[in-house]
């Protein structure tokens, strides 16, 4: 079951709320929900089909008393449900594409404003971005330095305070639980994980705090 609206009464019983915007298959949300039973984990994506399996797993597990703290919401970052406004101690955006990526990089300013609107006072926004020139970015940058500069200006302009911005380590990329990153990164035998497309796709980690 995918819930399209989250009421504040659902949020109330939890110590903190994390919203993963552009969650894709939602596996990172399920993993975090299992690790953090006192937190509410919300996966949000414009594409319902991508989250369907994780949503079904969460519903099945909840009937058995587990993963009752994971929810999936179908919405576009450009038009977020009002019920989510200001509830998240952490908003994550991991390896976005399309309008979500472009919104993180200064295009379509209402996307960045929407992401910022989710964050509770004192909460954080964490971006893992890895655009490449071949992604058909329609004018937004792909070089890490430019990505950092543009994302910093975008969210700084929307009122957030920059905490850090740098290239992400492979460990950080893996720890994010991103399924998409696992497609971009290749397992190279005994040497562990390495970025197959490192020359064209270097992930950056950018963290902000809401004042
Ligand atoms: C490359 S996938 C990454 C999925 C997941 N974060 C991961 O790392 O495995 C990008 C996701 O962003 C979602 N997306 C793109 N634009 C969006 C928007 N405007 N609002 C919500 N989701 C969006 C897509 O539907 C897709 O699931």
Tab-separated table of N, CA, C and O in Angstrom, residues 19 21 25 27 36 70 108 113 119 123 144 161 170 182 196 204-205 208-209:
chain	number	residue	atom	x	y	z
A	19	UNK	N	13.008	12.207	5.565
A	19	UNK	CA	12.313	12.072	4.278
A	19	UNK	C	13.361	11.914	3.183
A	19	UNK	O	14.247	12.773	3.032
A	21	UNK	N	13.815	12.025	-0.548
A	21	UNK	CA	13.091	12.514	-1.739
A	21	UNK	C	13.747	11.918	-2.995
A	21	UNK	O	14.973	11.941	-3.133
A	25	UNK	N	13.629	2.824	-5.481
A	25	UNK	CA	13.035	1.545	-5.044
A	25	UNK	C	12.766	1.502	-3.542
A	25	UNK	O	12.199	0.527	-3.047
A	27	UNK	N	14.603	0.981	-1.000
A	27	UNK	CA	15.330	0.021	-0.152
A	27	UNK	C	16.135	0.716	0.933
A	27	UNK	O	16.278	0.194	2.043
A	36	UNK	N	16.659	2.125	12.740
A	36	UNK	CA	16.244	3.229	13.622
A	36	UNK	C	14.755	3.110	13.957
A	36	UNK	O	13.921	3.851	13.421
A	70	UNK	N	8.093	2.874	8.451
A	70	UNK	CA	8.450	3.228	7.074
A	70	UNK	C	7.181	3.513	6.283
A	70	UNK	O	6.226	2.730	6.323
A	108	UNK	N	14.378	25.514	-11.967
A	108	UNK	CA	13.057	25.278	-11.346
A	108	UNK	C	13.107	25.555	-9.847
A	108	UNK	O	13.028	24.633	-9.018
A	113	UNK	N	12.846	25.088	-3.189
A	113	UNK	CA	12.003	25.676	-2.133
A	113	UNK	C	11.139	24.590	-1.489
A	113	UNK	O	10.944	24.583	-0.266
A	119	UNK	N	11.921	20.711	5.848
A	119	UNK	CA	12.885	20.610	6.960
A	119	UNK	C	12.361	21.340	8.196
A	119	UNK	O	11.939	22.497	8.125
A	123	UNK	N	16.876	21.308	11.415
A	123	UNK	CA	17.074	20.068	10.675
A	123	UNK	C	18.082	20.225	9.539
A	123	UNK	O	18.611	21.315	9.300
A	144	UNK	N	32.175	18.458	-10.631
A	144	UNK	CA	31.982	18.532	-9.172
A	144	UNK	C	32.101	19.936	-8.598
A	144	UNK	O	31.258	20.344	-7.784
A	161	UNK	N	22.014	26.920	5.707
A	161	UNK	CA	23.412	27.209	6.037
A	161	UNK	C	24.257	26.013	5.603
A	161	UNK	O	23.946	24.862	5.954
A	170	UNK	N	33.799	6.607	-1.371
A	170	UNK	CA	33.066	5.398	-1.771
A	170	UNK	C	32.306	4.826	-0.579
A	170	UNK	O	31.170	4.368	-0.717
A	182	UNK	N	24.745	1.708	-6.547
A	182	UNK	CA	25.324	0.378	-6.767
A	182	UNK	C	25.359	0.026	-8.251
A	182	UNK	O	26.154	-0.786	-8.694
A	196	UNK	N	33.103	2.818	-11.589
A	196	UNK	CA	33.326	2.463	-12.989
A	196	UNK	C	33.412	3.707	-13.855
A	196	UNK	O	34.174	3.779	-14.783
A	204	UNK	N	29.304	14.018	-5.297
A	204	UNK	CA	29.600	15.032	-4.281
A	204	UNK	C	28.568	14.933	-3.155
A	204	UNK	O	27.399	14.599	-3.385
A	205	UNK	N	29.058	15.201	-1.956
A	205	UNK	CA	28.213	15.210	-0.758
A	205	UNK	C	28.099	16.657	-0.289
A	205	UNK	O	29.121	17.331	-0.088
A	208	UNK	N	23.537	20.715	4.448
A	208	UNK	CA	23.072	22.030	4.906
A	208	UNK	C	22.288	21.852	6.207
A	208	UNK	O	21.756	20.773	6.483
A	209	UNK	N	22.178	22.958	6.920
A	209	UNK	CA	21.349	22.976	8.127
A	209	UNK	C	20.344	24.114	8.002
A	209	UNK	O	20.665	25.194	7.474
